[in-house]
Amino acid sequence: MPLNEFDIINQYFNRAIAPESAVIKGIGDDGAIVSPTVGKQLVMSVDTMVAGCHFPENTSPFNIGSRALCTSLSDLAAMGAKPLWFTLGLTLPESYNEWLEQFSAGLFSIADRYHCELIGGDITRGPLTITIQVHGEVFPDTILRRDGAVAGDQVFVTGPLGDGAAALAALQNEISISLEDHHYLSKRFYSPEPQIIAGQTIAALAHSAIDISDGLLADAAHIAKASGVAIVLHIDRIPTAKALKNVDRERRLRWLLTGGDDYQLLFTVAAKRVGELADLISQKHIHAYCIGEVRADNSGQYHVRCFDQGQRYHIGKCHESGYQHFTT
């Protein structure tokens, strides 16, 4: 039997606030009241996911919940922030117990993992849509932004790329892969690990950072434009998961460069501090792979250029901008 709005909230989303929480008032009033940590700044980001656009319409409710919060938390990771709270806007065609039970279980499996409390939101009826706003905190002198890259910086990525696009192809039966690889890619798609620890680890070291959601080329271009520089990428250095090894090279490169939905961090570090990053890598505090460098760009174009084994690599113009809404 369908539930009304307040039944849904109380039964599936209204959880007790921990005594040590900085939440003064969460769900149940006109607004949440929180107490930010003295000396830190708040970071806030909002993302919306629509069925059939951001995930297949036959996706399980548990996976929808986990994916929605994971992808939102990735924005906090990109800014070096510690997750604190989130709000949920949920639009549902129907309010069935089984769906809500599974969705909330998926959502809270991620919330509990990253110690992020649900403090409010809204529920309405309509096509399946999930909007999440995440809140985090960071010290002012360690916040990561897109606009800090400097000529001479080295460009790094925290892990393999292309998994998101490959996963979608596998889920839509466009490629044939082993059960092991299918399981790996499904997990990467539905529970993409937000690089929270990596973001906090590099926060005092990196000049700039962004999470790779729209595609490597598009997100590198965001850094280049915001920082007023050019970025050179060596695509033969980009880490790739074993699950993609048997995919033909051109298709794989297209996924690496423009597929998006990878949620790794792309960041830049001054050449003189690469040794410090190498120490963090060797001590297993972080995974990071050098895939390029930042160069001066006096043209005002702020290009991202790709090289493959030392030779210039060109990709079609239609792929350069990555994923964008309201485009054909």
mmCIF file of C-alpha atoms in Angstrom, residues 32 53 62 80 90 104 116 119 133 142 150 177 186 189 199 226 229 266 288 314:
data_model
loop_
_atom_site.group_PDB
_atom_site.id
_atom_site.type_symbol
_atom_site.label_atom_id
_atom_site.label_comp_id
_atom_site.label_asym_id
_atom_site.label_seq_id
_atom_site.Cartn_x
_atom_site.Cartn_y
_atom_site.Cartn_z
ATOM 1 C CA ALA A 32 17.984 21.803 9.984
ATOM 2 C CA CYS A 53 19.615 9.591 -17.714
ATOM 3 C CA PHE A 62 19.613 -0.237 -3.299
ATOM 4 C CA GLY A 80 39.623 18.102 0.289
ATOM 5 C CA LEU A 90 13.234 12.485 -3.585
ATOM 6 C CA SER A 104 17.142 3.826 2.047
ATOM 7 C CA CYS A 116 27.551 11.641 6.836
ATOM 8 C CA ILE A 119 19.509 16.224 8.161
ATOM 9 C CA GLN A 133 23.070 18.292 -1.327
ATOM 10 C CA THR A 142 43.943 23.408 2.665
ATOM 11 C CA VAL A 150 50.511 26.588 -12.277
ATOM 12 C CA ILE A 177 33.039 -9.669 -20.621
ATOM 13 C CA SER A 186 28.909 -2.999 -11.782
ATOM 14 C CA PHE A 189 29.169 2.103 -11.477
ATOM 15 C CA GLY A 199 41.395 14.473 -1.210
ATOM 16 C CA ALA A 226 39.871 28.159 -14.340
ATOM 17 C CA VAL A 229 46.908 27.364 -18.295
ATOM 18 C CA LEU A 266 42.561 14.714 -11.160
ATOM 19 C CA ALA A 288 48.339 8.384 -7.723
ATOM 20 C CA HIS A 314 43.591 13.839 -31.803
#
